[in-house]
Short mmCIF file of C-alpha atoms in Angstrom, two decimals:
data_model
loop_
_atom_site.label_atom_id
_atom_site.label_comp_id
_atom_site.label_asym_id
_atom_site.label_seq_id
_atom_site.Cartn_x
_atom_site.Cartn_y
_atom_site.Cartn_z
CA UNK R 202 0.00 0.00 0.00
CA UNK R 203 1.15 3.54 -0.73
CA UNK R 204 1.28 5.79 2.31
CA UNK R 205 0.07 9.36 1.84
CA UNK R 206 1.06 11.69 4.66
CA UNK R 207 -1.00 14.89 5.03
CA UNK R 208 0.41 17.83 6.93
CA UNK R 209 -0.35 18.09 10.64
CA UNK R 210 -3.61 19.77 11.57
CA UNK R 211 -3.74 22.68 14.03
CA UNK R 212 -6.47 22.78 16.65
CA UNK R 213 -9.47 24.34 14.91
CA UNK R 214 -13.21 24.40 15.45
CA UNK R 215 -15.70 22.01 13.86
CA UNK R 216 -17.21 24.94 11.91
CA UNK R 217 -13.81 25.80 10.42
CA UNK R 218 -13.01 22.29 9.27
CA UNK R 219 -16.50 21.84 7.81
CA UNK R 220 -16.04 25.00 5.75
CA UNK R 221 -12.61 23.81 4.64
CA UNK R 222 -14.01 20.42 3.68
CA UNK R 223 -16.77 21.86 1.54
CA UNK R 224 -14.35 24.27 -0.13
CA UNK R 225 -11.98 21.41 -0.92
CA UNK R 226 -14.80 19.27 -2.25
CA UNK R 227 -16.01 22.07 -4.48
CA UNK R 228 -12.53 22.62 -5.94
CA UNK R 229 -11.84 18.96 -6.62
CA UNK R 230 -13.79 18.78 -9.92
CA UNK R 231 -16.06 16.19 -8.35
CA UNK R 232 -19.80 16.18 -8.96
CA UNK R 233 -21.81 15.90 -5.73
CA UNK R 234 -24.97 13.85 -5.57
CA UNK R 235 -28.22 15.79 -5.07
CA UNK R 236 -28.73 16.64 -1.43
CA UNK R 237 -31.98 14.67 -1.40
CA UNK R 238 -30.60 11.65 -3.25
CA UNK R 239 -30.18 8.25 -1.68
CA UNK R 240 -26.79 6.51 -2.02
CA UNK R 241 -26.62 3.54 -4.32
CA UNK R 242 -29.48 4.63 -6.57
CA UNK R 243 -29.24 3.40 -10.14
CA UNK R 244 -26.38 0.90 -9.88
CA UNK R 245 -28.05 -1.22 -7.20
CA UNK R 246 -31.80 -1.44 -6.87
CA UNK R 247 -32.79 -4.90 -5.55
CA UNK R 248 -32.47 -5.74 -1.86
CA UNK R 249 -30.62 -9.03 -1.70
CA UNK R 250 -27.93 -10.63 0.41
CA UNK R 251 -24.55 -9.93 -1.22
CA UNK R 252 -22.15 -12.80 -1.94
CA UNK R 253 -20.19 -13.83 1.13
CA UNK R 254 -22.80 -12.55 3.59
CA UNK R 255 -25.30 -15.41 3.51
CA UNK R 256 -23.62 -17.35 6.32
CA UNK R 257 -24.50 -14.78 9.00
CA UNK R 258 -28.17 -14.46 9.93
CA UNK R 259 -28.50 -11.38 12.18
CA UNK R 260 -31.33 -13.12 14.04
CA UNK R 261 -29.15 -16.00 15.23
CA UNK R 262 -25.58 -14.72 14.96
CA UNK R 263 -23.33 -13.85 17.90
CA UNK R 264 -23.97 -10.26 18.96
CA UNK R 265 -20.92 -8.02 19.33
CA UNK R 266 -21.48 -4.70 21.16
CA UNK R 267 -19.98 -1.78 19.25
CA UNK R 268 -21.32 1.20 21.23
CA UNK R 269 -19.07 3.71 22.98
CA UNK R 270 -21.59 5.06 25.45
CA UNK R 271 -22.12 8.49 26.91
CA UNK R 272 -20.36 8.83 30.26
CA UNK R 273 -19.21 11.53 32.63
CA UNK R 274 -16.16 13.17 31.07
CA UNK R 275 -16.82 11.53 27.70
CA UNK R 276 -14.20 12.39 25.03
CA UNK R 277 -15.30 15.38 22.94
CA UNK R 278 -14.50 16.70 19.50
CA UNK R 279 -12.78 20.06 20.22
CA UNK R 280 -15.41 22.80 20.48
CA UNK R 281 -18.35 20.47 21.11
CA UNK R 282 -20.51 21.03 24.22
CA UNK R 283 -19.83 19.00 27.34
CA UNK R 284 -22.10 16.13 28.36
CA UNK R 285 -23.78 16.82 31.71
CA UNK R 286 -26.83 15.34 33.40
CA UNK R 287 -28.64 15.11 36.71
CA UNK R 288 -31.33 13.05 38.40
CA UNK R 289 -34.61 14.84 37.74
CA UNK R 290 -36.74 12.62 39.95
CA UNK R 291 -36.33 9.38 41.91
CA UNK R 292 -39.41 8.17 43.77
CA UNK R 293 -38.42 4.50 44.01
CA UNK R 294 -38.43 2.65 47.31
CA UNK R 295 -36.66 -0.56 48.32
CA UNK R 296 -39.91 -2.43 47.79
CA UNK R 297 -39.96 -1.44 44.08
CA UNK R 298 -43.73 -2.00 43.97
CA UNK R 299 -45.28 1.35 44.81
CA UNK R 300 -45.16 2.90 41.34
CA UNK R 301 -41.97 4.86 41.97
CA UNK R 302 -39.61 5.67 39.12
CA UNK R 303 -36.18 7.06 38.22
CA UNK R 304 -35.94 9.87 35.63
CA UNK R 305 -32.73 11.54 34.48
CA UNK R 306 -32.39 14.93 32.76
CA UNK R 307 -29.63 15.79 30.29
CA UNK R 308 -28.52 19.37 30.88
CA UNK R 309 -25.95 19.54 28.07
CA UNK R 310 -25.23 17.25 25.12
CA UNK R 311 -23.94 17.74 21.61
CA UNK R 312 -25.59 15.60 18.97
CA UNK R 313 -22.23 14.21 17.78
CA UNK R 314 -20.83 12.79 21.03
CA UNK R 315 -19.94 9.12 21.74
CA UNK R 316 -21.18 6.49 19.24
CA UNK R 317 -23.43 8.19 16.68
CA UNK R 318 -24.22 8.60 13.01
CA UNK R 319 -23.94 11.83 11.05
CA UNK R 320 -26.68 12.59 8.53
CA UNK R 321 -26.03 14.63 5.35
CA UNK R 322 -27.42 17.84 6.89
CA UNK R 323 -24.53 17.81 9.40
CA UNK R 324 -22.34 19.35 6.69
CA UNK R 325 -24.66 19.93 3.73
CA UNK R 326 -27.25 22.70 3.54
CA UNK R 327 -30.37 21.02 2.19
CA UNK R 328 -29.06 17.56 3.08
CA UNK R 329 -31.31 15.02 4.75
CA UNK R 330 -31.85 14.92 8.50
CA UNK R 331 -31.89 11.62 10.37
CA UNK R 332 -35.69 11.50 10.32
CA UNK R 333 -35.65 11.81 6.52
CA UNK R 334 -33.42 8.78 5.93
CA UNK R 335 -34.91 5.41 5.04
CA UNK R 336 -34.36 2.29 7.13
CA UNK R 337 -31.60 0.79 4.97
CA UNK R 338 -28.77 2.08 7.13
CA UNK R 339 -30.14 0.37 10.26
CA UNK R 340 -28.80 -3.02 9.09
CA UNK R 341 -25.90 -3.16 6.64
CA UNK R 342 -23.37 -5.72 5.39
CA UNK R 343 -20.04 -4.73 6.87
CA UNK R 344 -16.53 -4.41 5.45
CA UNK R 345 -13.77 -3.89 8.03
CA UNK R 346 -10.50 -2.38 6.75
CA UNK R 347 -7.91 -3.22 9.39
CA UNK R 348 -5.07 -0.66 9.39
CA UNK R 349 -3.56 -1.54 12.77
CA UNK R 350 -0.44 -3.14 11.32
CA UNK R 351 0.03 -0.24 8.95
CA UNK R 352 -0.17 2.21 11.86
CA UNK R 353 2.46 0.22 13.74
CA UNK R 354 4.76 0.19 10.69
CA UNK R 355 4.22 3.61 9.12
CA UNK R 356 2.68 5.72 11.86
CA UNK R 357 -0.88 7.09 11.86
CA UNK R 358 -0.62 9.99 9.41
CA UNK R 359 -1.90 8.41 6.20
CA UNK R 360 -4.98 8.24 4.00
CA UNK R 361 -6.56 5.00 2.82
CA UNK R 362 -7.05 5.44 -0.91
CA UNK R 363 -8.83 3.71 -3.77
CA UNK R 364 -5.87 1.46 -4.53
CA UNK R 365 -5.81 0.35 -0.89
CA UNK R 366 -9.48 -0.61 -1.09
CA UNK R 367 -8.96 -2.52 -4.34
CA UNK R 368 -6.09 -4.37 -2.67
CA UNK R 369 -8.40 -5.15 0.27
CA UNK R 370 -10.95 -6.61 -2.15
CA UNK R 371 -8.34 -8.85 -3.76
CA UNK R 372 -7.63 -10.33 -0.33
CA UNK R 373 -11.11 -10.44 1.20
CA UNK R 374 -13.84 -10.10 -1.44
CA UNK R 375 -15.90 -7.42 -3.11
CA UNK R 376 -17.19 -4.63 -0.89
CA UNK R 377 -20.96 -5.22 -0.69
CA UNK R 378 -23.52 -2.84 -2.18
CA UNK R 379 -25.65 -0.94 0.36
CA UNK R 380 -22.91 -1.74 2.85
CA UNK R 381 -20.86 0.00 5.50
CA UNK R 382 -17.06 0.31 5.32
CA UNK R 383 -15.27 0.90 8.63
CA UNK R 384 -11.61 1.53 9.43
CA UNK R 385 -10.24 -0.53 12.32
CA UNK R 386 -7.42 1.37 14.03
CA UNK R 387 -7.59 -0.13 17.52
CA UNK R 388 -8.01 3.33 19.05
CA UNK R 389 -11.42 2.66 20.59
CA UNK R 390 -9.67 1.29 23.67
CA UNK R 391 -8.55 4.86 24.42
CA UNK R 392 -12.16 6.03 24.80
CA UNK R 393 -12.21 5.20 28.50
CA UNK R 394 -9.06 7.24 29.20
CA UNK R 395 -9.05 10.94 30.04
CA UNK R 396 -11.87 13.40 29.63
CA UNK R 397 -13.28 15.89 27.15
CA UNK R 398 -11.17 17.26 24.28
CA UNK R 399 -7.93 16.40 26.13
CA UNK R 400 -8.61 12.66 26.15
CA UNK R 401 -5.95 10.50 24.45
CA UNK R 402 -8.79 9.22 22.29
CA UNK R 403 -9.11 12.73 20.86
CA UNK R 404 -5.47 13.83 20.81
CA UNK R 405 -3.86 10.67 19.36
CA UNK R 406 -3.41 11.10 15.57
CA UNK R 407 -5.45 8.66 13.47
CA UNK R 408 -5.61 7.73 9.77
CA UNK R 409 -8.72 8.04 7.61
CA UNK R 410 -10.18 7.56 4.14
CA UNK R 411 -9.24 9.87 1.29
CA UNK R 412 -11.98 11.78 -0.50
CA UNK R 413 -11.24 9.84 -3.68
CA UNK R 414 -11.64 6.54 -1.84
CA UNK R 415 -15.05 7.60 -0.55
CA UNK R 416 -16.16 8.69 -4.03
CA UNK R 417 -15.12 5.28 -5.35
CA UNK R 418 -17.01 3.48 -2.58
CA UNK R 419 -20.24 5.28 -3.45
CA UNK R 420 -19.84 5.41 -7.23
CA UNK R 421 -18.33 1.97 -7.86
CA UNK R 422 -19.64 -0.04 -4.88
CA UNK R 423 -22.90 1.78 -3.98
CA UNK R 424 -22.23 1.76 -0.24
CA UNK R 425 -24.42 3.54 2.31
CA UNK R 426 -21.93 4.45 5.03
CA UNK R 427 -18.31 4.95 6.06
CA UNK R 428 -16.84 5.21 9.53
CA UNK R 429 -14.15 4.20 12.00
CA UNK R 430 -13.35 3.28 15.59
CA UNK R 431 -12.15 6.87 16.00
CA UNK R 432 -13.80 10.29 15.98
CA UNK R 433 -14.82 9.62 12.39
CA UNK R 434 -13.67 8.36 8.98
CA UNK R 435 -11.29 11.31 8.48
CA UNK R 436 -7.57 11.36 9.14
CA UNK R 437 -6.66 13.60 12.07
CA UNK R 438 -4.22 15.50 9.83
CA UNK R 439 -6.84 16.08 7.12
CA UNK R 440 -8.13 19.61 7.67
CA UNK R 441 -10.67 19.23 4.87
CA UNK R 442 -12.42 16.25 6.51
CA UNK R 443 -12.60 14.71 3.05
CA UNK R 444 -14.13 11.38 4.08
CA UNK R 445 -17.05 12.86 6.00
CA UNK R 446 -17.61 15.63 3.47
CA UNK R 447 -17.74 13.25 0.52
CA UNK R 448 -19.86 10.65 2.35
CA UNK R 449 -22.49 13.24 3.24
CA UNK R 450 -22.41 14.84 -0.22
CA UNK R 451 -23.22 11.40 -1.64
CA UNK R 452 -26.24 11.20 0.66
CA UNK R 453 -24.63 8.60 2.92
CA UNK R 454 -24.06 8.55 6.66
CA UNK R 455 -20.93 8.22 8.77
CA UNK R 456 -20.62 5.91 11.78
CA UNK R 457 -18.37 7.54 14.35
CA UNK R 458 -16.80 6.32 17.60
CA UNK R 459 -17.35 2.62 16.90
CA UNK R 460 -16.38 0.46 19.87
CA UNK R 461 -13.44 -1.95 20.37
CA UNK R 462 -15.66 -4.93 19.55
CA UNK R 463 -15.00 -4.06 15.89
CA UNK R 464 -11.79 -6.11 16.17
CA UNK R 465 -13.93 -9.22 16.75
CA UNK R 466 -15.69 -8.88 13.40
CA UNK R 467 -14.38 -10.37 10.17
CA UNK R 468 -13.13 -8.17 7.33
CA UNK R 469 -15.88 -9.53 5.03
CA UNK R 470 -19.13 -11.37 5.68
CA UNK R 471 -20.53 -9.83 8.88
CA UNK R 472 -23.29 -7.27 9.46
CA UNK R 473 -23.73 -4.10 11.50
CA UNK R 474 -26.95 -2.74 13.02
CA UNK R 475 -27.40 0.95 13.84
CA UNK R 476 -29.44 1.77 16.93
CA UNK R 477 -29.34 4.28 19.77
CA UNK R 478 -26.58 5.07 22.24
CA UNK R 479 -26.78 3.26 25.58
CA UNK R 480 -25.85 5.54 28.46
CA UNK R 481 -26.12 4.37 32.07
CA UNK R 482 -29.62 5.84 32.40
CA UNK R 483 -32.99 4.32 33.21
CA UNK R 484 -34.03 4.94 29.58
CA UNK R 485 -32.95 6.74 26.43
CA UNK R 486 -34.17 7.60 22.93
CA UNK R 487 -33.66 4.87 20.30
CA UNK R 488 -35.06 4.00 16.91
CA UNK R 489 -37.18 0.95 16.13
CA UNK R 490 -37.13 -0.94 12.82
CA UNK R 491 -39.49 -3.70 11.71
CA UNK R 492 -38.66 -6.48 9.25
CA UNK R 493 -41.16 -8.23 6.99
CA UNK R 494 -41.41 -9.88 3.59
CA UNK R 495 -41.99 -7.98 0.37
CA UNK R 496 -45.54 -9.27 -0.01
CA UNK R 497 -46.58 -7.46 3.18
CA UNK R 498 -45.21 -4.07 2.20
#
């Protein structure tokens, strides 16, 4: 694999890097997908199980937790609001049978903290919000691009490009349509260390996808999502946030802060489900998805 080393990134705000990303995307002679378009349209219409993914039935397969949950002092993207909460009401008694309840109240929370997805509107004016996306991204065939050995050999400041992904396919199989492609760096283990924007999870440089690689994934492989077991699919040193920018311009979503369980999943042939974060509360907002046969639609 060819290692591309971007220049180091200074500490800048999310707004600044988003602006830089969109400027870079606009100057790259690349045609963005309509803001209201769905990824994979045209080249892949039928819903079917891609080759190599039939062996794993999500209903009976081993479940691997991949959520990095909200916690006190959770690592934060620089400039994002802190996560704070309090007990709003607790009327429980030791008997637990008098109708008492526990209710927590979040007093501060950014929408892009801990494990989460980013919808197109995160970067793109006119892009879809989460509630405007269809259900396809809630269960996707997964491709895991393991770059841990490359980090150990070359250091973390590189971009995974199109040639790297083609090389991955030669070794593991074709990246599935309507799938999710995640980088495995091994950095998720740092999530429990430190707090806020000074956490080692935030300050340790990480690799990411190049913008060209993301364009290829959407145009040639019709994927739905990119992501990583880091703050996102972008290299720390990439000021333009090419991977996120291009994913969202294509109408896809990014999966960010994926947990250390990613190392337990195979490069090719497994699946990933997207649901809500799981903080240590008595309840929390999640989405619900039903599955049925075509004749009942």
